Short mmCIF file of C-alpha atoms in Angstrom, two decimals:
data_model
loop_
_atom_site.label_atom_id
_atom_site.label_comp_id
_atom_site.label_asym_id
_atom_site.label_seq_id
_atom_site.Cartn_x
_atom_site.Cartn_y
_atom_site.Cartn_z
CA UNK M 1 0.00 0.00 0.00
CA UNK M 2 1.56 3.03 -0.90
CA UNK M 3 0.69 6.61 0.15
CA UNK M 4 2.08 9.63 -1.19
CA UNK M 5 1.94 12.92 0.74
CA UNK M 6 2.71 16.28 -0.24
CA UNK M 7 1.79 20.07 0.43
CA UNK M 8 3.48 20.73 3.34
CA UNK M 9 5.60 23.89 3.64
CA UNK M 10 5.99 27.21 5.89
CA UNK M 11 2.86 29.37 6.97
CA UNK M 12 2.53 32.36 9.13
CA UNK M 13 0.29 32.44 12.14
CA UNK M 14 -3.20 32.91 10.74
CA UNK M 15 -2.31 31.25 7.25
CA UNK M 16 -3.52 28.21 5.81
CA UNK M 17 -2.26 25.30 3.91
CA UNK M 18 -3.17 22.14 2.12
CA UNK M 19 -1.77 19.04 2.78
CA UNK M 20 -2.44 16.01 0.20
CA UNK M 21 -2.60 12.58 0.23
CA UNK M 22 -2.39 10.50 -2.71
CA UNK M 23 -3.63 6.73 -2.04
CA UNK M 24 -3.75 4.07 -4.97
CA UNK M 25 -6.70 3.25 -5.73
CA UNK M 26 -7.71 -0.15 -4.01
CA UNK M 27 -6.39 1.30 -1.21
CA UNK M 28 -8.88 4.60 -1.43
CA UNK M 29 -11.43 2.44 -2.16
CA UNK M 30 -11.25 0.56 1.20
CA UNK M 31 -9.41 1.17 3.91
CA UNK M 32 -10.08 4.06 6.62
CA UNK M 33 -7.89 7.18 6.23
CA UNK M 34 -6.31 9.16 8.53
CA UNK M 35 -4.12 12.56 9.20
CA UNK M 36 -1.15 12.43 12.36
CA UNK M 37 1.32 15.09 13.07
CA UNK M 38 4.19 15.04 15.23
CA UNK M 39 5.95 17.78 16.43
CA UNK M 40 9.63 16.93 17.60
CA UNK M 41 10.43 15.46 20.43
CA UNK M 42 7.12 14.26 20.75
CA UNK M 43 4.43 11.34 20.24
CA UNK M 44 2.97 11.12 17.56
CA UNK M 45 -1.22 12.11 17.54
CA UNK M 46 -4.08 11.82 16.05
CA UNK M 47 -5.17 15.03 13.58
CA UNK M 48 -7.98 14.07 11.25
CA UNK M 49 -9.59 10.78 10.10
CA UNK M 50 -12.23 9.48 7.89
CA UNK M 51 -14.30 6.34 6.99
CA UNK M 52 -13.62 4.96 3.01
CA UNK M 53 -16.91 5.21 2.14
CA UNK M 54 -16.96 8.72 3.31
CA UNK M 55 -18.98 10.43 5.35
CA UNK M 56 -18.34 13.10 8.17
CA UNK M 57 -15.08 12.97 9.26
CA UNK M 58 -13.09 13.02 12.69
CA UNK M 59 -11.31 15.74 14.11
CA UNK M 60 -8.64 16.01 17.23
CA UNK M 61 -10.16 19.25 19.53
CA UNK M 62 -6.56 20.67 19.04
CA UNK M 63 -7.40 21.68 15.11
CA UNK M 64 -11.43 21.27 15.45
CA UNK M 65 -12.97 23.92 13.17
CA UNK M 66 -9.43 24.72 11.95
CA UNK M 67 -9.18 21.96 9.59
CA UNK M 68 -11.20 19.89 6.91
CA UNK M 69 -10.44 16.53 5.76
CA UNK M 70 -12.06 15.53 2.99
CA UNK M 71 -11.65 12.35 0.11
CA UNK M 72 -11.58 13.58 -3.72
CA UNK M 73 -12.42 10.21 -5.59
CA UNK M 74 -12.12 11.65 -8.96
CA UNK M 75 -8.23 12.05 -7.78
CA UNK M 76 -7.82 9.18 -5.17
CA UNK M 77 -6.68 12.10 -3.01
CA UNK M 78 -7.17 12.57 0.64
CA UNK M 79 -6.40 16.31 1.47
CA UNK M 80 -6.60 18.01 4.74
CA UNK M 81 -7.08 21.55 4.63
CA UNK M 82 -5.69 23.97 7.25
CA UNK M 83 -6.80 27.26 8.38
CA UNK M 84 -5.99 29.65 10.76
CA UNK M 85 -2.53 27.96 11.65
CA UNK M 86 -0.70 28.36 14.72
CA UNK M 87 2.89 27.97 15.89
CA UNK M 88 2.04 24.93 17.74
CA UNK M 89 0.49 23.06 14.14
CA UNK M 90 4.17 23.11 13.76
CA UNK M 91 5.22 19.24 13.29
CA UNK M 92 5.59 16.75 10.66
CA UNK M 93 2.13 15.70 9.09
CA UNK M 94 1.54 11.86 7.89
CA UNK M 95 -1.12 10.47 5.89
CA UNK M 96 -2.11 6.91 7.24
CA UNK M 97 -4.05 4.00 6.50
CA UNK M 98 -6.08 1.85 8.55
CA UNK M 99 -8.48 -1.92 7.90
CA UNK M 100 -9.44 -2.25 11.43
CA UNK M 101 -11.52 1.06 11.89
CA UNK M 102 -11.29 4.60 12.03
CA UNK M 103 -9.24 5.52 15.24
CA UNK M 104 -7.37 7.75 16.89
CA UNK M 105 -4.68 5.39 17.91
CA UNK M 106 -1.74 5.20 15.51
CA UNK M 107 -1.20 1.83 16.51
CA UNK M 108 -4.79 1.39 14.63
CA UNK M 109 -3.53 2.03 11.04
CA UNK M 110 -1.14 -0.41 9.03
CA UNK M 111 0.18 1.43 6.62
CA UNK M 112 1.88 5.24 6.50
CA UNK M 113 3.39 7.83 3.71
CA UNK M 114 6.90 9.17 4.64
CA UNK M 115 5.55 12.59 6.11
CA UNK M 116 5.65 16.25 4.75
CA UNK M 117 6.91 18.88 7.19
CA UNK M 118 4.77 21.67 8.17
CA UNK M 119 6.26 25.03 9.73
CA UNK M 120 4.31 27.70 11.21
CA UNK M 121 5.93 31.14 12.32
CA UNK M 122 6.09 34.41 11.58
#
């Protein structure tokens, strides 16, 4: 299984960014997605996830009504939008794939793309 992230980059407080995940297609088609983030020097947690077949997705508190996941099936693509960034969004973002059920857990997803950093300060 094979996931392929990309969009990360530097922001300024208050900025936004898009991060992307592209999943092949038997993959999109069923298994549960999911967005982490770890900062350094820390664990590893649990941003944004969301069923295959769709639906309303999950959100961590920390980025609740910050950030929209969302699955574009024309594109296999599973981005995560972020808004109104803060210095503390700051971490390295993974895309992550689970076929036991939409968690929160990392240890609940079996397969992960290689991270894209994201940087927020002004």
């Amino acid at each position: 299984v094979q996931l392929q992230a990309s969009g990360g980059g530097s922001a300024e407080p208050g900025g936004s960014l898009r991060l992307s995940c592209e999943v092949e297609p038997r993959t999109y088609r069923a298994l549960d997605m999911g967005w982490f983030r770890q900062p350094r020097g820390k664990e590893r947690e649990f941003v944004a996830g969301i069923l295959f077949s769709g639906g309303r997705p999950i959100y961590a508190d920390s980025v609740k009504g910050r950030v929209t996941l969302s699955k574009d099936g024309s594109r296999n693509f599973v981005d995560l939008q972020m808004n109104s960034l803060k210095p503390e969004d700051t971490a390295v973002y993974y895309c992550a794939a689970s076929s036991r059920g939409l968690g929160s857990e990392p240890e609940a997803y079996d397969y992960w793309g290689q991270g894209t950093q994201v940087t927020v300060s002004s």
